[in-house]
Amino acid sequence: MNLYLLFAAFVPVKNEKWTEDLYLYRMKPAPPKMEDFQEYIALYFAEKDEKYLGWFFHYYEPRLNTIIMETVQETAMQGILPI
């Protein structure tokens, strides 16, 4: 089964190009890259500046999207419908 159909069945899509919704936190130019993503979180708590959360999501969002897509596929194959 087409992954788009699986994903679209469970997630409300705002636009026809649903892939645009997968990269909401992409920044141009890219923010400074740190070795450990936890450094962004530590800086956010230390400085109370939300830019560090944006930087974190810029780099971590593709991984989160992969995890979500895999979960949607697994649950669809098992016949489990998310609420």
Tab-separated table of C-alpha atoms in Angstrom:
chain	number	residue	atom	x	y	z
A	1	MET	CA	0.000	0.000	0.000
A	2	ASN	CA	1.169	3.503	-0.783
A	3	LEU	CA	2.717	5.236	2.258
A	4	TYR	CA	0.964	8.483	1.365
A	5	LEU	CA	-2.427	6.778	1.533
A	6	LEU	CA	-1.593	5.287	4.921
A	7	PHE	CA	-0.383	8.597	6.281
A	8	ALA	CA	-3.249	10.598	4.794
A	9	ALA	CA	-5.819	8.222	6.276
A	10	PHE	CA	-4.734	9.034	9.836
A	11	VAL	CA	-3.460	12.596	9.704
A	12	PRO	CA	-5.478	15.610	8.608
A	13	VAL	CA	-3.648	17.279	5.733
A	14	LYS	CA	-3.870	21.054	5.271
A	15	ASN	CA	-2.640	21.160	1.708
A	16	GLU	CA	-2.283	19.045	-1.383
A	17	LYS	CA	1.499	18.929	-0.987
A	18	TRP	CA	1.503	17.078	2.333
A	19	THR	CA	5.269	16.702	2.234
A	20	GLU	CA	5.590	20.432	2.905
A	21	ASP	CA	4.057	19.783	6.328
A	22	LEU	CA	6.893	17.372	7.129
A	23	TYR	CA	9.473	20.139	7.176
A	24	LEU	CA	7.927	23.003	9.126
A	25	TYR	CA	11.148	23.823	10.976
A	26	ARG	CA	13.534	24.029	8.011
A	27	MET	CA	15.592	27.209	8.152
A	28	LYS	CA	17.604	28.939	5.473
A	29	PRO	CA	20.388	29.476	6.110
A	30	ALA	CA	20.805	26.482	8.370
A	31	PRO	CA	21.583	27.251	12.012
A	32	PRO	CA	24.905	26.238	13.569
A	33	LYS	CA	25.144	22.457	13.886
A	34	MET	CA	26.223	20.986	17.210
A	35	GLU	CA	27.645	17.521	17.777
A	36	ASP	CA	25.016	16.606	20.378
A	37	PHE	CA	21.418	17.693	19.867
A	38	GLN	CA	21.020	17.864	23.650
A	39	GLU	CA	23.207	20.983	23.600
A	40	TYR	CA	20.338	22.891	21.945
A	41	ILE	CA	18.005	21.881	24.764
A	42	ALA	CA	20.563	22.789	27.434
A	43	LEU	CA	21.069	26.223	25.832
A	44	TYR	CA	17.310	26.749	25.673
A	45	PHE	CA	16.937	26.140	29.410
A	46	ALA	CA	20.054	28.138	30.280
A	47	GLU	CA	19.247	31.193	28.164
A	48	LYS	CA	15.434	30.901	27.877
A	49	ASP	CA	15.725	31.664	24.161
A	50	GLU	CA	13.334	29.786	21.870
A	51	LYS	CA	15.698	30.023	18.902
A	52	TYR	CA	17.526	26.999	20.330
A	53	LEU	CA	14.345	24.915	20.115
A	54	GLY	CA	13.964	25.987	16.490
A	55	TRP	CA	17.558	24.995	15.812
A	56	PHE	CA	16.981	21.638	17.505
A	57	PHE	CA	13.914	20.916	15.376
A	58	HIS	CA	15.683	22.041	12.198
A	59	TYR	CA	18.072	19.112	12.575
A	60	TYR	CA	15.896	16.604	14.475
A	61	GLU	CA	12.585	16.983	12.597
A	62	PRO	CA	13.546	14.579	9.757
A	63	ARG	CA	14.264	11.871	12.357
A	64	LEU	CA	10.951	12.515	14.113
A	65	ASN	CA	9.129	12.308	10.772
A	66	THR	CA	10.760	8.928	10.068
A	67	ILE	CA	9.744	7.574	13.476
A	68	ILE	CA	6.162	8.782	13.006
A	69	MET	CA	5.880	7.338	9.497
A	70	GLU	CA	7.250	3.964	10.656
A	71	THR	CA	4.759	3.911	13.541
A	72	VAL	CA	1.861	4.735	11.222
A	73	GLN	CA	2.915	1.927	8.868
A	74	GLU	CA	3.322	-0.603	11.692
A	75	THR	CA	-0.028	0.173	13.285
A	76	ALA	CA	-1.788	0.113	9.908
A	77	MET	CA	-0.299	-3.302	9.144
A	78	GLN	CA	-1.464	-4.592	12.525
A	79	GLY	CA	-4.964	-3.269	11.963
A	80	ILE	CA	-4.702	-0.768	14.819
A	81	LEU	CA	-6.292	2.573	14.070
A	82	PRO	CA	-4.927	5.571	15.958
A	83	ILE	CA	-7.495	7.620	17.808
